[in-house]
Amino acid sequence: MAEAAVDSFGAGSDVNTARNPTEMAMAYLNDESDADIPNLNLGELDLTTDEFILDEVDIHIQANLEDDLMKEALKTGVDLRQYSKQVESELQRIEQASIKDYIKESQNIALLHNQITACDSILERMEGMLSGFQSDLSSISSEIQTLQQQSVSMNVRLKNRQAVRSHLSQLVDELVVPGAMISTILDTPVTEQDFLEQLHELNNKINFAKELSFRETLACSDIQDIVDRLKLKAVSKIREFILQKIYSFRKPMTNYQIPQNTLLKYRFFYQFLLANERTVAKEIRDEYVDTMSKIYYSYFKSYSGRLLKVQYEEVADKDDLMGVEDTAKKGFFSKPSLKSRNTIFTLGQRGAILSPAELEGPILVPHTAQRGDSRYPYERLFRSQHYALLDNGCREFLFLSDFFMVAGNSALDLFNSIMGKTLGMFLKSMSTYVSDCYDSIAVFLCIHIILRFRAITAKRNIPALNKYWEAVLELLWPRFEMILEMNIHSIRNTDPQKLGLLDTRPHYITRRYAEFSSAIVSINQTFPNERTNALLGQLQVEVENFVLKMAAEFPSRRDQLIFLINNYDMMLSVLMERAADDSKEVEGFQQLLLARTQEFIEEILSPPFGGMIAFVKEAEALMEKGQLDRLKNEEARITQLVRGFSGTWKQSVESMSQDVMRSFTNFKNGTSIIQGALTQLIQYYHGFHKVLNQPTFRSLAVRSELINLHHLMVEVKKHKPNF
């Protein structure tokens, strides 16, 4: 519509094209017709007041001229009055059209109005309903909160009542003494399972009653009388039962371990007595201690006495020492009169007692051994006696700890009150035997039996016998050391001239030492003892000195060496049968034997081949100094040595071999010496060849008569003895 108005203004713009915009504006201002004045935006301009200022008018005019429509109208030269009329007529036309449209749509508008009114009514009703709902919800929420509070309160009361009910129920259950308990305690035998179960319940009620009495609970007095009477009845029946079992131990030939096992099944009986009637518990404990102490003492005293009846009748005495000559003992070291007679210095099969099978094997039955006329060395009896002690002691300690509920020092004190008398009897008997014992091997075996038994009890975690083991060892160790020192002194004080006819074969004293030393070393390897090793070292030194003193009695060095080698070889052979190859004794005699053997080889080679050996040694010494020419004039000597060796070496070797084999009792040792001698001979002859090959002797004609070294080795092998 504005565009149409602009176009209409444009059509009539030719009338006022000569007027500029300022003139047009002034014309409008001077025009008295309000209808022809366009709607200029003059603000609050008041031309009648004194405050009128032309500058402000210019500002307003300029502001209206900035309007886009005014710019367009002024630009095109439109007549504003005409344009204003056109706009007014257009507005009227539009207004009329709008009225017609409104009238045309009046029914729809009225209908819309009715609908809006109806909607307002509905919305008003819905608002009322929602307000009612909101009010109801507020009421319900408060009711829910009230119910929740009531529920929490009821839940707390319920829990409190349940807790009170639980305590009251437990209290009532603990206080009530059922009729079944009364009848069972009064009438049922103590061995029945029902009695044991009701006894547990009665013990709980007694403890509960004690606890309530401390709290001064009045209900406790209602049951105290009946509980006390039931307790007295139970104590009486239990006392009678346990004492009856203890008295059954005293019957002859009774295996007391069976009633002990029965008591262990009812160990709660003693626990009940200890908690409720300590006087009766002490009576039972004292009765058990007294009974078992007498039983063990009687059993072991009888058993030990019977064991001594099957001991070897012939035992060592103070004259049975290593350095005592055979003539001083009437047949003791001669052929034994009894086939199974114990030996003094030889271990033999006695060491088997330390094997696990024998150590923990069945104990000896004396009457069976007597019936079979069997005899045993002391260590067998000692092992049987102490294994019985170990077995019974361990069983008794475990029974005491379990049945009487003791531990630590209390258990040890109770054990000692039962076994103390028996152990004292053992120590007294041991002291008597040890004071008159000279069988060092028996004592040493007893020591190691105790060491192993101590390890067994430690493995079983039974400390009851520890003090006894220590006491026995304190008896045995000093005696063993004393006997060993007596043997050392006997060898040290031996006079070789009183030992009879001289013989190059192994001496019986060195054989005694070898057997004894191998026995002690083999036993001592399992539980090494430094004191024993030191005493054995002293004994070895004395034996070595004795052998040297005996060898000095022979007039010739050859016989001395034969005697030394035979004795060293014998001792070494016996030691190696039992002792370890790296033991001190074995290594010591190996070195001695090697040194004396080498010396003996030189000794037997000297008569037939001494000239050649001396020449070779002399020549080799001069060769080292570069003075071999000093032997240049020894042609006659060399010729004699070459021809002498070539002509007699076979006979000399044969004679030497036979002589060696006759001189040594050990054929293996003799063979070794012959091999060493032949090897040494070949080395000397090789050295002889080497000397004669020197420039000094190359011109000698006798060199052609030397025996080929390889041929000599082949021939020498033919003389090697085979054993």
GROMACS .gro file of C-alpha atoms in nm, residues 486-683:
model
  198
  486MET     CA    1   9.405  -9.614   8.025
  487ASN     CA    2   9.463  -9.778   7.686
  488ILE     CA    3   9.681  -9.486   7.577
  489HIS     CA    4   9.893  -9.520   7.891
  490SER     CA    5   9.915  -9.897   7.849
  491ILE     CA    6  10.062  -9.859   7.499
  492ARG     CA    7  10.291  -9.579   7.607
  493ASN     CA    8  10.429  -9.789   7.892
  494THR     CA    9  10.470 -10.110   7.692
  495ASP     CA   10  10.821 -10.256   7.696
  496PRO     CA   11  10.895 -10.420   7.358
  497GLN     CA   12  11.149 -10.655   7.517
  498LYS     CA   13  10.875 -10.811   7.731
  499LEU     CA   14  10.652 -10.895   7.437
  500GLY     CA   15  10.821 -11.223   7.350
  501LEU     CA   16  10.971 -11.341   7.021
  502LEU     CA   17  11.021 -11.081   6.750
  503ASP     CA   18  10.823 -11.133   6.433
  504THR     CA   19  10.791 -10.919   6.121
  505ARG     CA   20  10.422 -10.999   6.090
  506PRO     CA   21  10.161 -10.752   6.224
  507HIS     CA   22  10.174 -10.726   6.600
  508TYR     CA   23   9.869 -10.816   6.805
  509ILE     CA   24   9.877 -10.477   6.980
  510THR     CA   25   9.859 -10.292   6.651
  511ARG     CA   26   9.575 -10.523   6.545
  512ARG     CA   27   9.392 -10.439   6.865
  513TYR     CA   28   9.442 -10.071   6.794
  514ALA     CA   29   9.327 -10.107   6.432
  515GLU     CA   30   9.010 -10.291   6.529
  516PHE     CA   31   8.936 -10.054   6.815
  517SER     CA   32   9.012  -9.734   6.624
  518SER     CA   33   8.805  -9.839   6.322
  519ALA     CA   34   8.518  -9.923   6.555
  520ILE     CA   35   8.528  -9.588   6.736
  521VAL     CA   36   8.581  -9.386   6.417
  522SER     CA   37   8.292  -9.558   6.236
  523ILE     CA   38   8.057  -9.499   6.530
  524ASN     CA   39   8.176  -9.144   6.590
  525GLN     CA   40   8.113  -9.039   6.228
  526THR     CA   41   7.737  -9.008   6.286
  527PHE     CA   42   7.762  -8.790   6.601
  528PRO     CA   43   8.115  -8.642   6.590
  529ASN     CA   44   8.273  -8.554   6.924
  530GLU     CA   45   8.588  -8.345   6.937
  531ARG     CA   46   8.701  -8.492   7.268
  532THR     CA   47   8.682  -8.841   7.118
  533ASN     CA   48   8.876  -8.730   6.811
  534ALA     CA   49   9.145  -8.580   7.033
  535LEU     CA   50   9.180  -8.900   7.238
  536LEU     CA   51   9.193  -9.109   6.920
  537GLY     CA   52   9.467  -8.879   6.794
  538GLN     CA   53   9.667  -8.937   7.114
  539LEU     CA   54   9.612  -9.311   7.082
  540GLN     CA   55   9.732  -9.305   6.720
  541VAL     CA   56  10.050  -9.119   6.818
  542GLU     CA   57  10.124  -9.375   7.090
  543VAL     CA   58  10.063  -9.665   6.851
  544GLU     CA   59  10.293  -9.511   6.590
  545ASN     CA   60  10.562  -9.469   6.858
  546PHE     CA   61  10.506  -9.826   6.973
  547VAL     CA   62  10.550  -9.958   6.619
  548LEU     CA   63  10.872  -9.763   6.583
  549LYS     CA   64  10.998  -9.897   6.918
  550MET     CA   65  10.913 -10.251   6.813
  551ALA     CA   66  11.084 -10.203   6.475
  552ALA     CA   67  11.396 -10.079   6.648
  553GLU     CA   68  11.430 -10.424   6.811
  554PHE     CA   69  11.512 -10.579   6.472
  555PRO     CA   70  11.882 -10.577   6.386
  556SER     CA   71  11.853 -10.509   6.012
  557ARG     CA   72  11.691 -10.214   5.843
  558ARG     CA   73  11.524 -10.451   5.600
  559ASP     CA   74  11.342 -10.638   5.877
  560GLN     CA   75  11.250 -10.310   6.040
  561LEU     CA   76  11.089 -10.190   5.720
  562ILE     CA   77  10.907 -10.519   5.669
  563PHE     CA   78  10.767 -10.496   6.023
  564LEU     CA   79  10.661 -10.135   5.974
  565ILE     CA   80  10.500 -10.199   5.637
  566ASN     CA   81  10.314 -10.507   5.760
  567ASN     CA   82  10.175 -10.320   6.059
  568TYR     CA   83  10.090 -10.004   5.869
  569ASP     CA   84   9.922 -10.204   5.596
  570MET     CA   85   9.722 -10.411   5.843
  571MET     CA   86   9.602 -10.105   6.036
  572LEU     CA   87   9.516  -9.923   5.716
  573SER     CA   88   9.320 -10.221   5.581
  574VAL     CA   89   9.116 -10.257   5.899
  575LEU     CA   90   9.048  -9.883   5.921
  576MET     CA   91   8.933  -9.858   5.561
  577GLU     CA   92   8.674 -10.129   5.617
  578ARG     CA   93   8.476  -9.901   5.848
  579ALA     CA   94   8.619  -9.550   5.849
  580ALA     CA   95   8.584  -9.296   5.570
  581ASP     CA   96   8.871  -9.271   5.322
  582ASP     CA   97   8.931  -8.909   5.417
  583SER     CA   98   8.945  -8.969   5.792
  584LYS     CA   99   9.248  -8.846   5.982
  585GLU     CA  100   9.358  -9.197   6.080
  586VAL     CA  101   9.339  -9.335   5.725
  587GLU     CA  102   9.531  -9.045   5.574
  588GLY     CA  103   9.799  -9.066   5.842
  589PHE     CA  104   9.872  -9.437   5.791
  590GLN     CA  105   9.858  -9.401   5.413
  591GLN     CA  106  10.141  -9.149   5.428
  592LEU     CA  107  10.344  -9.369   5.665
  593LEU     CA  108  10.291  -9.676   5.451
  594LEU     CA  109  10.389  -9.496   5.132
  595ALA     CA  110  10.708  -9.357   5.284
  596ARG     CA  111  10.820  -9.694   5.432
  597THR     CA  112  10.728  -9.880   5.113
  598GLN     CA  113  10.943  -9.649   4.903
  599GLU     CA  114  11.230  -9.693   5.143
  600PHE     CA  115  11.189 -10.072   5.136
  601ILE     CA  116  11.195 -10.073   4.755
  602GLU     CA  117  11.527  -9.894   4.763
  603GLU     CA  118  11.644 -10.144   5.024
  604ILE     CA  119  11.563 -10.458   4.819
  605LEU     CA  120  11.700 -10.310   4.495
  606SER     CA  121  12.030 -10.224   4.658
  607PRO     CA  122  12.192 -10.575   4.688
  608PRO     CA  123  12.154 -10.688   4.324
  609PHE     CA  124  12.152 -10.348   4.155
  610GLY     CA  125  12.316 -10.118   4.406
  611GLY     CA  126  12.623 -10.048   4.187
  612MET     CA  127  12.416  -9.935   3.891
  613ILE     CA  128  12.181  -9.729   4.113
  614ALA     CA  129  12.477  -9.556   4.281
  615PHE     CA  130  12.636  -9.482   3.944
  616VAL     CA  131  12.312  -9.340   3.802
  617LYS     CA  132  12.259  -9.115   4.104
  618GLU     CA  133  12.620  -8.998   4.094
  619ALA     CA  134  12.609  -8.933   3.719
  620GLU     CA  135  12.279  -8.748   3.735
  621ALA     CA  136  12.412  -8.524   4.010
  622LEU     CA  137  12.723  -8.444   3.801
  623MET     CA  138  12.506  -8.385   3.493
  624GLU     CA  139  12.313  -8.121   3.680
  625LYS     CA  140  12.640  -7.951   3.767
  626GLY     CA  141  12.785  -7.997   3.416
  627GLN     CA  142  13.077  -8.209   3.549
  628LEU     CA  143  13.001  -8.544   3.386
  629ASP     CA  144  13.354  -8.555   3.241
  630ARG     CA  145  13.480  -8.649   3.585
  631LEU     CA  146  13.347  -9.003   3.514
  632LYS     CA  147  13.524  -9.027   3.180
  633ASN     CA  148  13.783  -9.267   3.319
  634GLU     CA  149  13.519  -9.503   3.469
  635GLU     CA  150  13.505  -9.730   3.161
  636ALA     CA  151  13.595 -10.044   3.355
  637ARG     CA  152  13.327  -9.972   3.615
  638ILE     CA  153  13.066  -9.904   3.348
  639THR     CA  154  13.157 -10.222   3.158
  640GLN     CA  155  13.122 -10.426   3.476
  641LEU     CA  156  12.782 -10.267   3.552
  642VAL     CA  157  12.647 -10.324   3.200
  643ARG     CA  158  12.757 -10.688   3.179
  644GLY     CA  159  12.667 -10.760   3.538
  645PHE     CA  160  12.309 -10.634   3.491
  646SER     CA  161  12.266 -10.816   3.162
  647GLY     CA  162  12.379 -11.145   3.309
  648THR     CA  163  12.202 -11.146   3.646
  649TRP     CA  164  11.894 -10.924   3.631
  650LYS     CA  165  11.645 -11.205   3.565
  651GLN     CA  166  11.766 -11.419   3.853
  652SER     CA  167  11.781 -11.114   4.077
  653VAL     CA  168  11.427 -11.009   3.993
  654GLU     CA  169  11.293 -11.360   4.047
  655SER     CA  170  11.471 -11.392   4.381
  656MET     CA  171  11.353 -11.048   4.486
  657SER     CA  172  10.991 -11.129   4.403
  658GLN     CA  173  10.995 -11.451   4.602
  659ASP     CA  174  11.158 -11.281   4.895
  660VAL     CA  175  10.900 -11.002   4.897
  661MET     CA  176  10.607 -11.241   4.883
  662ARG     CA  177  10.748 -11.438   5.177
  663SER     CA  178  10.804 -11.123   5.381
  664PHE     CA  179  10.455 -10.973   5.366
  665THR     CA  180  10.142 -11.133   5.501
  666ASN     CA  181   9.914 -10.933   5.272
  667PHE     CA  182   9.968 -11.073   4.923
  668LYS     CA  183   9.804 -10.770   4.772
  669ASN     CA  184  10.048 -10.544   4.951
  670GLY     CA  185  10.340 -10.772   4.847
  671THR     CA  186  10.230 -10.756   4.485
  672SER     CA  187  10.211 -10.379   4.504
  673ILE     CA  188  10.564 -10.363   4.647
  674ILE     CA  189  10.700 -10.590   4.371
  675GLN     CA  190  10.536 -10.376   4.105
  676GLY     CA  191  10.682 -10.066   4.263
  677ALA     CA  192  11.026 -10.226   4.281
  678LEU     CA  193  11.018 -10.336   3.915
  679THR     CA  194  10.894  -9.992   3.808
  680GLN     CA  195  11.173  -9.828   4.004
  681LEU     CA  196  11.426 -10.071   3.850
  682ILE     CA  197  11.314  -9.978   3.498
  683GLN     CA  198  11.341  -9.608   3.586
   0.00000   0.00000   0.00000
